Coordinates of C-alpha atoms and ligand atoms in Angstrom, one line a residue:
X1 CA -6.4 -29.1 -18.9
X2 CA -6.2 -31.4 -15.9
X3 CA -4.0 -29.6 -14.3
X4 CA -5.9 -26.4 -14.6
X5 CA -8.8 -28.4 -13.2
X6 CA -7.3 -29.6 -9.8
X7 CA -6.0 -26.2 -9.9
X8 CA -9.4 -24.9 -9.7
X9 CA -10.6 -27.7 -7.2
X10 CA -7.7 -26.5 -5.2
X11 CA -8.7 -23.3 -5.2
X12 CA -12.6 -24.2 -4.3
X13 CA -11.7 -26.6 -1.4
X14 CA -9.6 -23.7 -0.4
X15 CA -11.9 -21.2 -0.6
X16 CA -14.6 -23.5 1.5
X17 CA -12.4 -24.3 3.8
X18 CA -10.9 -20.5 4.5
X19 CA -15.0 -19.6 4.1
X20 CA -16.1 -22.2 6.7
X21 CA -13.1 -21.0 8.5
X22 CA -14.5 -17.5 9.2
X23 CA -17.6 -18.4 9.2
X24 CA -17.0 -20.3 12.4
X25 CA -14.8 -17.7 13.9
X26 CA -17.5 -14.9 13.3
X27 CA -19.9 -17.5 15.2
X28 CA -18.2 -17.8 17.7
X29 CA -17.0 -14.4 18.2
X30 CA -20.8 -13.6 18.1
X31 CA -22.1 -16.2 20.5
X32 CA -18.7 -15.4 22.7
X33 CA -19.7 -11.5 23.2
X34 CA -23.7 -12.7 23.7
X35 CA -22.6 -15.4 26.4
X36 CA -20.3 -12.5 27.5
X37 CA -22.9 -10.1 27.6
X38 CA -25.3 -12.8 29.3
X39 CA -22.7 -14.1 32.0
X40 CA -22.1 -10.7 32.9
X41 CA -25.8 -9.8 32.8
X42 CA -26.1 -12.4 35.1
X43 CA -23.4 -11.6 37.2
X44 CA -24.9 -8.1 37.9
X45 CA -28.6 -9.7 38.6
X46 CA -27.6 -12.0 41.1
X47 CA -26.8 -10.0 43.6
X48 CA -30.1 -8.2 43.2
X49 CA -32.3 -11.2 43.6
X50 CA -29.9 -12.7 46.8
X51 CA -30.4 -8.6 47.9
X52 CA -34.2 -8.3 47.6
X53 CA -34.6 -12.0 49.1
X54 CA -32.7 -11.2 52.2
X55 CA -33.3 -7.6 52.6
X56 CA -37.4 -7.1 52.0
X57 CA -38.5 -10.4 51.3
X58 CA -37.4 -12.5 54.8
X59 CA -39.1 -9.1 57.0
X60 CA -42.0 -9.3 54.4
X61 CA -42.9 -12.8 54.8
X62 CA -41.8 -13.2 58.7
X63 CA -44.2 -10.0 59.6
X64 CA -46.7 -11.9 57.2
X65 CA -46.2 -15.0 58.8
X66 CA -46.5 -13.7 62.8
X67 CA -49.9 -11.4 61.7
X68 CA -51.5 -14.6 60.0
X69 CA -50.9 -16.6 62.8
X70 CA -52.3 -13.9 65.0
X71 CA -49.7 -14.1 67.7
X72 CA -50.2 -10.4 68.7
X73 CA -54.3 -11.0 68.5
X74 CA -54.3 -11.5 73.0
X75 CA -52.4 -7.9 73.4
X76 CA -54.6 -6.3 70.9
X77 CA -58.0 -7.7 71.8
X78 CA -57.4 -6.4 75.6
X79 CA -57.7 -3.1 76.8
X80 CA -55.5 -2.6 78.9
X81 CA -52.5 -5.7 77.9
X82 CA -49.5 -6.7 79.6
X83 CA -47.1 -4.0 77.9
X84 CA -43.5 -5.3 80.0
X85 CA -44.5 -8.8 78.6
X86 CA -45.7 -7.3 75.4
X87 CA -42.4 -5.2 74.8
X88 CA -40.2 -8.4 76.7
X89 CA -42.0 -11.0 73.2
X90 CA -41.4 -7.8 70.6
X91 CA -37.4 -7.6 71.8
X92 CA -36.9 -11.5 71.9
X93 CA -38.2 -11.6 68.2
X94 CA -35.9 -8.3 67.3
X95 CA -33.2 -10.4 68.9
X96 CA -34.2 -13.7 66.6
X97 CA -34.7 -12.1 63.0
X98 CA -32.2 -9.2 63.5
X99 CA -35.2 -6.2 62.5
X100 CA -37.8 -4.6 64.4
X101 CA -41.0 -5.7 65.2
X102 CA -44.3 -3.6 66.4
X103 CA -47.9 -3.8 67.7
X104 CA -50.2 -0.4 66.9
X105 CA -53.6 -1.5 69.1
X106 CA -56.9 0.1 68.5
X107 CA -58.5 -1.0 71.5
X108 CA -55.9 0.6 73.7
X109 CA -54.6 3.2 71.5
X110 CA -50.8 2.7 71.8
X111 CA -47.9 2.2 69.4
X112 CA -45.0 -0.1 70.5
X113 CA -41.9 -1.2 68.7
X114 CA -39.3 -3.5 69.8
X115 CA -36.6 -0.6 70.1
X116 CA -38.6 0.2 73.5
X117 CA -40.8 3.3 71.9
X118 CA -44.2 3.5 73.1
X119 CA -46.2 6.4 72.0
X120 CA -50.4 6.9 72.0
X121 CA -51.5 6.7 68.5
X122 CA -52.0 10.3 67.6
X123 CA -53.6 11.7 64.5
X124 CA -51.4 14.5 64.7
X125 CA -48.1 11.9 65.4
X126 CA -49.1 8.9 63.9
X127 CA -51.0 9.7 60.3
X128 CA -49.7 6.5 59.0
X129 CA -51.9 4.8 61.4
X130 CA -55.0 6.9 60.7
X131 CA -54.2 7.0 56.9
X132 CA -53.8 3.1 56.8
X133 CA -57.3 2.4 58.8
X134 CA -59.0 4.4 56.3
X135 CA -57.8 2.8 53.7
X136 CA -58.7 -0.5 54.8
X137 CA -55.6 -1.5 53.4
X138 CA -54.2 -5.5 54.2
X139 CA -50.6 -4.5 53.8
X140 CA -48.1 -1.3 52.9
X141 CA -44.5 -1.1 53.2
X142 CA -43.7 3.0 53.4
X143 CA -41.1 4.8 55.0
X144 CA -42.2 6.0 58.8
X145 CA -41.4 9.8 58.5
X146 CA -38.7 10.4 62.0
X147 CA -35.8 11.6 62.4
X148 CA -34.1 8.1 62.2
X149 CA -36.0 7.1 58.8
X150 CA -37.9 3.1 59.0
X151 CA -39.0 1.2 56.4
X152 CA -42.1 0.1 57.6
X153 CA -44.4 -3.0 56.6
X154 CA -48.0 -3.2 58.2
X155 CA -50.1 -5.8 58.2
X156 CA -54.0 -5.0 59.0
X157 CA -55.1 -7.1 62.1
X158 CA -59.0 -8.6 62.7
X159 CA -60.5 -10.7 64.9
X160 CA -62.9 -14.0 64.6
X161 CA -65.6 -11.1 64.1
X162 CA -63.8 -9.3 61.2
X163 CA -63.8 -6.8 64.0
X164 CA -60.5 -4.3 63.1
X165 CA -57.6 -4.4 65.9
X166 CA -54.9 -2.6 64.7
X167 CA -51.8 -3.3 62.4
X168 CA -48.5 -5.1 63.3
X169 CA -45.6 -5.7 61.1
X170 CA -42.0 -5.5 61.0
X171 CA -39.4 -2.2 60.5
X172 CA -35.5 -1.6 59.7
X173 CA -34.1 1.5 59.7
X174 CA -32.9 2.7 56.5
X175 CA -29.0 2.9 58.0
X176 CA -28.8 -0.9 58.2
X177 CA -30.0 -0.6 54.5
X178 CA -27.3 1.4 53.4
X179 CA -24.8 -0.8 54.8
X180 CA -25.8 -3.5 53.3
X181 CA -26.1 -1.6 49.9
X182 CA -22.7 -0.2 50.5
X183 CA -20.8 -3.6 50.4
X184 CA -22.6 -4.5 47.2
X185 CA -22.2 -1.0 45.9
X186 CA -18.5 -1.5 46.7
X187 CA -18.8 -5.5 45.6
X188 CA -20.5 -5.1 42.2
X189 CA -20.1 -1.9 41.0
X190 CA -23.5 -0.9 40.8
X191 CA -26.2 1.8 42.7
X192 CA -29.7 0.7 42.9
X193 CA -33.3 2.6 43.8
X194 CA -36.6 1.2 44.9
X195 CA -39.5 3.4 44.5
X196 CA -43.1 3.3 45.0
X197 CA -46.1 3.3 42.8
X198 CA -45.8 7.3 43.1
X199 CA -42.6 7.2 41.8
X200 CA -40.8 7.9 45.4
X201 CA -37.3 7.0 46.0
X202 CA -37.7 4.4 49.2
X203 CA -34.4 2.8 49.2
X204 CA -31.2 3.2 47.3
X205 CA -27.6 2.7 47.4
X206 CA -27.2 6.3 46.6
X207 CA -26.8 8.3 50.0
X208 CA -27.2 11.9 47.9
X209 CA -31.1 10.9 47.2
X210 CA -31.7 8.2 49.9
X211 CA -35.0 9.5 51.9
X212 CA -34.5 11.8 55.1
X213 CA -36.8 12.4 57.8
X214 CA -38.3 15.7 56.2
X215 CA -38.0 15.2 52.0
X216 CA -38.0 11.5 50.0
X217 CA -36.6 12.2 45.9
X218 CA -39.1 11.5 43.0
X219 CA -37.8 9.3 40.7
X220 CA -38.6 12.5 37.9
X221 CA -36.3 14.3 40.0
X222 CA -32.9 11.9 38.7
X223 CA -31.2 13.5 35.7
X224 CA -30.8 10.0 34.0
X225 CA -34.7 9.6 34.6
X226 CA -36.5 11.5 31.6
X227 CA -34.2 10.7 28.7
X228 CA -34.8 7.0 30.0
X229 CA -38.2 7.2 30.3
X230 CA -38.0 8.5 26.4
X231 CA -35.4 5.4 25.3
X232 CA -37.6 2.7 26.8
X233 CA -41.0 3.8 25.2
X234 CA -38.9 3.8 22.0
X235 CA -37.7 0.7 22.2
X236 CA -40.2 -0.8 24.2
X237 CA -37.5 -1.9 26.5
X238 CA -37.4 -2.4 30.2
X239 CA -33.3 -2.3 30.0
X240 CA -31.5 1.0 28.0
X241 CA -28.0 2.6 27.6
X242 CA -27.9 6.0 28.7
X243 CA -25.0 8.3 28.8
X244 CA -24.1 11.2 31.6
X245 CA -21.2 13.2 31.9
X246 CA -19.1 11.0 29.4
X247 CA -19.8 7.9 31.4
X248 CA -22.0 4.9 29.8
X249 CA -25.0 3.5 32.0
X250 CA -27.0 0.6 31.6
X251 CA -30.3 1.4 33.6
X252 CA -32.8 -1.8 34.3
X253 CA -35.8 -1.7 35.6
X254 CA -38.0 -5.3 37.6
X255 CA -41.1 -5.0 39.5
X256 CA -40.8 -6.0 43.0
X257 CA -44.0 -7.0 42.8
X258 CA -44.4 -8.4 46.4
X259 CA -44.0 -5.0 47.6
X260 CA -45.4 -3.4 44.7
X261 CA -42.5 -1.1 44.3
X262 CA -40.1 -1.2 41.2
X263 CA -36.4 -2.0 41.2
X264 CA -33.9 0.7 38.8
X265 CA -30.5 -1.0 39.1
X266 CA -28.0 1.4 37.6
X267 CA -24.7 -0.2 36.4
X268 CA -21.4 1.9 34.7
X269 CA -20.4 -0.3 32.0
X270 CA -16.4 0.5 32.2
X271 CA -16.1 -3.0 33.6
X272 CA -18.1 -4.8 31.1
X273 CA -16.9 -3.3 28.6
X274 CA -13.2 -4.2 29.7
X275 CA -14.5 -7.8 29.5
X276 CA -16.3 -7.4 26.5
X277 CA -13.2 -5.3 24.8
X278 CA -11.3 -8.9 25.9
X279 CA -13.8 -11.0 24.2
X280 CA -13.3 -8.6 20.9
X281 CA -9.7 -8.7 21.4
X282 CA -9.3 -12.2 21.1
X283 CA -11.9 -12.5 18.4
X284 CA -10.0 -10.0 16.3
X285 CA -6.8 -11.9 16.5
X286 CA -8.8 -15.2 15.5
X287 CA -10.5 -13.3 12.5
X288 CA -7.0 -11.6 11.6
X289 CA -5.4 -14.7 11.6
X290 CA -8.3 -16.5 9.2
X291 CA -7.9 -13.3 7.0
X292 CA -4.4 -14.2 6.8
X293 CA -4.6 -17.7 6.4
X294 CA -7.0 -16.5 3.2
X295 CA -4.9 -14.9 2.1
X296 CA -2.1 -16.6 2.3
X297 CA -4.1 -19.6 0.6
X298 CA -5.3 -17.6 -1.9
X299 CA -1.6 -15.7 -2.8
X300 CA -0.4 -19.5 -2.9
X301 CA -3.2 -20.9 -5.2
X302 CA -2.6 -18.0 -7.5
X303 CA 0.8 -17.8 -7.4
X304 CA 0.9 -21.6 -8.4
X305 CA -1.5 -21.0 -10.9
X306 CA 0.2 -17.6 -12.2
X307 CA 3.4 -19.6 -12.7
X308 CA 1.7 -22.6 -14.4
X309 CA 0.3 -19.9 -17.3
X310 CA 3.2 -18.4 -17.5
X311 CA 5.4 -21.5 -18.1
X312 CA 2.8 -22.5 -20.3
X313 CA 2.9 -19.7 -21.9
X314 CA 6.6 -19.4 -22.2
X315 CA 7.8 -23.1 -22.7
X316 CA 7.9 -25.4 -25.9
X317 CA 6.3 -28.4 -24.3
X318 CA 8.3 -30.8 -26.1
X319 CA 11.3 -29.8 -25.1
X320 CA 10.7 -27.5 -21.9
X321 CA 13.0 -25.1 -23.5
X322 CA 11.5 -21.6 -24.1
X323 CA 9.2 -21.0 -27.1
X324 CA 9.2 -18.4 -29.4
X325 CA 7.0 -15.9 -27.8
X326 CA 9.8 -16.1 -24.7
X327 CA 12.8 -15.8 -26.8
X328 CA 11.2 -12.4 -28.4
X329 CA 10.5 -10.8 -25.0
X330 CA 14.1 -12.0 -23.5
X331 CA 15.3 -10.1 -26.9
X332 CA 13.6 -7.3 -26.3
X333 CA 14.4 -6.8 -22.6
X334 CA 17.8 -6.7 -23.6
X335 CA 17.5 -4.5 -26.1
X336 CA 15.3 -1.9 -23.6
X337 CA 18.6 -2.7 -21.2
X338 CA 20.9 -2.0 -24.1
X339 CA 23.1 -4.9 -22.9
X340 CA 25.1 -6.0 -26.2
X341 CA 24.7 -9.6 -27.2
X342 CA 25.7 -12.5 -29.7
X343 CA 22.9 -15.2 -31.5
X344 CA 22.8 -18.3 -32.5
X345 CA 20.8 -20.2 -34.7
X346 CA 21.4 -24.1 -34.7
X347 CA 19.6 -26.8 -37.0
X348 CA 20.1 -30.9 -36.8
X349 CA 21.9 -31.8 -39.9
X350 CA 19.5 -34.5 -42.4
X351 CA 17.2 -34.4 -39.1
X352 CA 14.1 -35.6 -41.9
X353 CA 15.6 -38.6 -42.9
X354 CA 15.7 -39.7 -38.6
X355 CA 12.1 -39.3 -38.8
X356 CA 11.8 -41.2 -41.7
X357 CA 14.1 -44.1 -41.0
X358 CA 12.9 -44.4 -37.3
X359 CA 9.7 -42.5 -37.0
X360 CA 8.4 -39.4 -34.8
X361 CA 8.6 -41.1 -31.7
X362 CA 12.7 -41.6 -32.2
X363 CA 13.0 -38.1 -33.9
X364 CA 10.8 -36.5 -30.8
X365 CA 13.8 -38.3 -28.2
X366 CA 16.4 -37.0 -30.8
X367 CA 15.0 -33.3 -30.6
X368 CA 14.7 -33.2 -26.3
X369 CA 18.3 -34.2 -26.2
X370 CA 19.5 -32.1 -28.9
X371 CA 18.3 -29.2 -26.4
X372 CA 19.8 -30.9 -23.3
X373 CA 22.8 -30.8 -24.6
X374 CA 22.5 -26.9 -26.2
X375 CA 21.4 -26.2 -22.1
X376 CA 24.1 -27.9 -20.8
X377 CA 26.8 -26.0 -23.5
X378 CA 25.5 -22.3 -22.1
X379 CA 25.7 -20.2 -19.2
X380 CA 22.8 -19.8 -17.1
X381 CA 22.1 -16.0 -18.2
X382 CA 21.7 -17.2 -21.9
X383 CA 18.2 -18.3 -23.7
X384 CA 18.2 -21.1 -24.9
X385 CA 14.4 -21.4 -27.3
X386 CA 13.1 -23.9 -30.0
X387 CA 12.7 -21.7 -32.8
X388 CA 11.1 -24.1 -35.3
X389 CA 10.9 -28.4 -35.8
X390 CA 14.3 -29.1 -35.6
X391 CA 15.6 -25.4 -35.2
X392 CA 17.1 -23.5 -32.0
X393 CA 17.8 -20.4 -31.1
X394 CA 20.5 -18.9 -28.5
X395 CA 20.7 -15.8 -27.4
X396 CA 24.0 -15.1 -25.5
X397 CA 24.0 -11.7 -23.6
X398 CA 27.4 -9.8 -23.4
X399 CA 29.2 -12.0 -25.0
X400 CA 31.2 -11.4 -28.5
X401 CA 31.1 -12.4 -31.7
X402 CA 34.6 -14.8 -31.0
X403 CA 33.5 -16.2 -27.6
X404 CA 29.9 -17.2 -29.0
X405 CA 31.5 -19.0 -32.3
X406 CA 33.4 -20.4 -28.9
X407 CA 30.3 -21.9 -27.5
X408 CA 28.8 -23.1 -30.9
X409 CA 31.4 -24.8 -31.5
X410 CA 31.8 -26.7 -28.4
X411 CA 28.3 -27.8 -28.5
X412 CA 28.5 -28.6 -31.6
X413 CA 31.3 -31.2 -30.6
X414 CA 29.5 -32.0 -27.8
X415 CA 26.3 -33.2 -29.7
X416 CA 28.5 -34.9 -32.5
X417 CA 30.7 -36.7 -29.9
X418 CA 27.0 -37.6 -27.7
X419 CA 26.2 -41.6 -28.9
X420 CA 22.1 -41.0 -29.6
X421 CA 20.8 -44.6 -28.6
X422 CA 18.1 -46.8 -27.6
X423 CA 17.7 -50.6 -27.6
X424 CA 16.7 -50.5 -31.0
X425 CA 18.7 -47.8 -32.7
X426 CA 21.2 -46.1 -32.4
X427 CA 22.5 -42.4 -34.2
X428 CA 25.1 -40.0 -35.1
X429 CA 23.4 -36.6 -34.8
X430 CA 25.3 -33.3 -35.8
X431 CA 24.1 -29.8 -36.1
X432 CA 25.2 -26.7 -38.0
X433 CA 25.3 -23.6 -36.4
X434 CA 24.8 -19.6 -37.6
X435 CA 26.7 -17.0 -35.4
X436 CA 25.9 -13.2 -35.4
X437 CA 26.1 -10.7 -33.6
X438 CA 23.6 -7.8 -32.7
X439 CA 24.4 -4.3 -32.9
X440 CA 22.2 -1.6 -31.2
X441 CA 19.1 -0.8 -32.1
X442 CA 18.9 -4.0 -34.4
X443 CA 15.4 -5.9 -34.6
X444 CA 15.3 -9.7 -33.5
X445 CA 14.0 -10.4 -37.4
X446 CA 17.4 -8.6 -38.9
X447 CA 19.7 -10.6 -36.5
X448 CA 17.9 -14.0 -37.3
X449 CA 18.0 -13.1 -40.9
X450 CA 22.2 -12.4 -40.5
X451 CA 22.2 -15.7 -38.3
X452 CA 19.9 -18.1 -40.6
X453 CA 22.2 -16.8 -43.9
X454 CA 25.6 -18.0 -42.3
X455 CA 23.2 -21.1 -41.2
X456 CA 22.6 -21.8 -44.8
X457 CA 26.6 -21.5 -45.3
X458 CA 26.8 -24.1 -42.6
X459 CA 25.0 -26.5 -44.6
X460 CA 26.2 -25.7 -47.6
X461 CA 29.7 -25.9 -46.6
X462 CA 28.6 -29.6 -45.5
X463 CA 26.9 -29.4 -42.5
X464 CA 28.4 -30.1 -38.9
X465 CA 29.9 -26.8 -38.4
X466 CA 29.7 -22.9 -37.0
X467 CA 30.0 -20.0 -39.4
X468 CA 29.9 -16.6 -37.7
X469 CA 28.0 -13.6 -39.9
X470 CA 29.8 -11.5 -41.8
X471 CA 27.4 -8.9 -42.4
Ligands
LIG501 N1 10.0 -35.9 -34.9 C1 9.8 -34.6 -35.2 N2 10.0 -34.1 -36.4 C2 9.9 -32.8 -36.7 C3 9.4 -31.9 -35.7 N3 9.3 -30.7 -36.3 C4 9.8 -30.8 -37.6 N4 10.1 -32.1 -37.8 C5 10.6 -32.7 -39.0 O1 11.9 -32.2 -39.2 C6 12.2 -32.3 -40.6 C7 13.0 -31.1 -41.1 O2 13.5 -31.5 -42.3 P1 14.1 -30.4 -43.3 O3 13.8 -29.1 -42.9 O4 13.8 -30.9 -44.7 O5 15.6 -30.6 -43.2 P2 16.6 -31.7 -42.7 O6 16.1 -33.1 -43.1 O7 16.9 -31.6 -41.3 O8 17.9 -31.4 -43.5 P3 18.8 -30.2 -43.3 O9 18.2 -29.3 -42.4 O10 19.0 -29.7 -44.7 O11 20.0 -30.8 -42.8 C8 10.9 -32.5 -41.3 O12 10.8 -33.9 -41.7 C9 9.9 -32.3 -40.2 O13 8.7 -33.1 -40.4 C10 9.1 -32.4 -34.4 O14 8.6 -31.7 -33.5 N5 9.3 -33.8 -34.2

């Protein structure tokens, strides 16, 4: 009973331990492939942010800066300005910050930029200018429409009077952008778009929808675009999984809010998923190897336990020798084998008068090495069972009738020659013994029933002896 009760608090400790076990592998195979998912969510958005800071933001806040401080106020509030030393200040600046600067004056009706051009503002030529003015509008950043396409960012000019002078601001041509989008293109795997409020592409990585001169791409125009549109009102997401032509994308979009423009970073995923399909890896070998360790546990606990019933089941616990139930399935498995064999049936001679003279506890000792000594007389392949109190049975596969009178008699000289003793008493123990042999076909009851009658003989014949069946 108690060992069947550690054997169960084995098999619970186990159980927690293989259960906390996975438990912690599955957390952190989880919280692996989020971090994974994170770091490389990170990784991608970086770039962006260093991207939009250097690219947009530093000519944003740089033309910001120089309008608010007015520096271009003397050149616009004249009519006719200095234009060498005008064009001499928008160079050295150009030369400084590494874009273009320009000046558009309403009081002398002239256009300059730092690359030298200087052109009469023209409704026909210069809309933007005429457009803007009507508007009334502080700030744009829009794409100048020539040949060599500018990203252009105005900033609306007044003087002390609120009196309108013109715009200046700050321009790069959209090559130097796609340079710079090439090397992280090429650096982090990934194409990007800014569009406007009207859902026109301004800038991109992409050179096959980049704006020209005479068309700019509508965002509506991208096949990735609708089914997008569709996934991110679904899921109320900003960030969706798309996939063209075989290929998974993962399409985010972030307001550039400074600019009021919206960013669509477009990223493949073979690469994260090569680092994610590393993260699974891994956690698949953990989890394998905490399945096996289960299991493993588990075949152990229940193979202990299996093997604990069974001898149980099978053994005569005072003796450790096999009980009946044993002896009858041995019997019949070599009967189903057909393998011929020869039985004994041994009884301690006056074994009632041990107990009585010396008690249970003396008769108990007599009876455990009574079977020792039966063990010790057979082969390995033979059974050796307690058939009843002070009875034993032997069965003795493939051997004959002769050579298993043989063996009982030699253990029964063996048990009448052994010196029984303890400090207090001391014995001389003999058995008789019934040999018979089994024929085909013959039940266990028959052959016991052959062995127990020459058994009877035995002690008839005056105990301490082997008669062999005739029957
Ligand atoms: N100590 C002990 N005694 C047992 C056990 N099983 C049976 N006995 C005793 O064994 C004795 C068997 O006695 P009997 O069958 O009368 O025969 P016997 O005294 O051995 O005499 P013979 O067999 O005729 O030589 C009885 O007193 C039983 O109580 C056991 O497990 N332990």
């Amino acid at each position: 009973m108690t060992r069947i009760k550690s054997l169960r608090q084995t098999m619970l400790v186990g159980f927690l331990l293989v259960a906390g076990i996975i438990s912690l592998v599955a957390y952190y195979a989880i919280s692996n492939m989020v971090g994974e998912q994170s770091r490389l969510q990170q990784q991608a958005m970086s770039p962006v942010f260093a991207l939009i800071d250097q690219e947009l933001m530093k000519p944003m806040y740089v033309g910001m800066a120089l309008a608010k401080a007015g520096v271009f106020k003397p050149y616009l509030e004249q009519s006719e300005p200095d234009k060498t030393a005008l064009l001499a200040y928008l160079q050295e600046l150009q030369k400084e910050f590494g874009f273009g600067f320009f000046v558009a004056s309403e009081k002398s009706g002239f256009h300059m930029e730092s690359d030298g051009t200087d052109r009469p503002l023209l409704e026909n030529s210069t809309e933007w200018y005429f457009e803007l003015r009507e508007k009334k509008m502080d700030f744009r950043a829009a794409l100048g429409k020539t040949n060599d396409v500018h990203l252009f960012m105005d900033f609306r000019q007044l003087n002390e009077q609120g009196e309108f002078l013109g715009f200046v601001g700050v321009s790069k041509s959209l090559r130097d952008f796609l340079e710079v989008f090439s090397v992280y293109k090429q650096k982090h795997g990934y194409d990007f778009l800014f569009v406007n409020t009207n859902n026109e592409i301004l800038l991109t990585s992409d050179p096959r929808v980049a704006p020209t001169g005479s068309a700019v791409t509508s965002l509506a125009d991208l096949d990735w675009y609708p089914e997008w549109q569709q996934v991110s009102r679904q899921i109320n997401s900003q960030s969706n999984l798309i996939t063209r032509d075989g290929r998974d994308l993962l399409i985010t979009e972030m307001p550039v809010n400074a600019l009021n423009w919206r960013l669509f970073l477009i990223s493949p995923l073979e690469a994260r998923k090569q680092a994610i399909t590393q993260t699974f890896i891994g956690n698949l070998v953990l989890m394998i190897a905490s399945f096996l360790l289960l299991y493993f546990l588990v075949s152990r606990v229940s193979g202990h336990f299996q093997s604990t019933v069974s001898r149980r089941v099978n053994t005569d616990p005072l003796t450790g020798l096999s009980n009946r139930l044993h002896v009858e399935d041995r019997f019949q498995a070599l009967l189903e084998a057909r393998t011929p064999m020869s039985l004994i049936l041994a009884d301690i001679d006056h074994f009632k008068s041990v107990n009585d003279q010396y008690g249970h506890n003396v008769g108990d000792k007599v009876i455990r090495k009574v079977a020792d000594l039966l063990v010790e007389g057979v082969r390995k392949v033979d059974t050796v069972g307690r058939w009843g109190g002070e009875e034993f049975i032997i069965l003795l596969p493939d051997e004959s009738l002769d050579s298993a009178v043989q063996v009982a008699e030699r253990i029964r000289e063996s048990i009448a020659a052994y010196d029984f003793r303890s400090d207090d008493w001391q014995l001389n123990i003999s058995i008789s013994l019934g040999v018979t042999r089994a024929s085909q076909y013959e039940s266990l009851a028959d052959l016991i029933h052959a062995a127990d009658k020459a058994l009877y003989r035995a002690k008839n014949e005056g105990r301490n002896r082997v008669v062999a069946s005739t029957e």
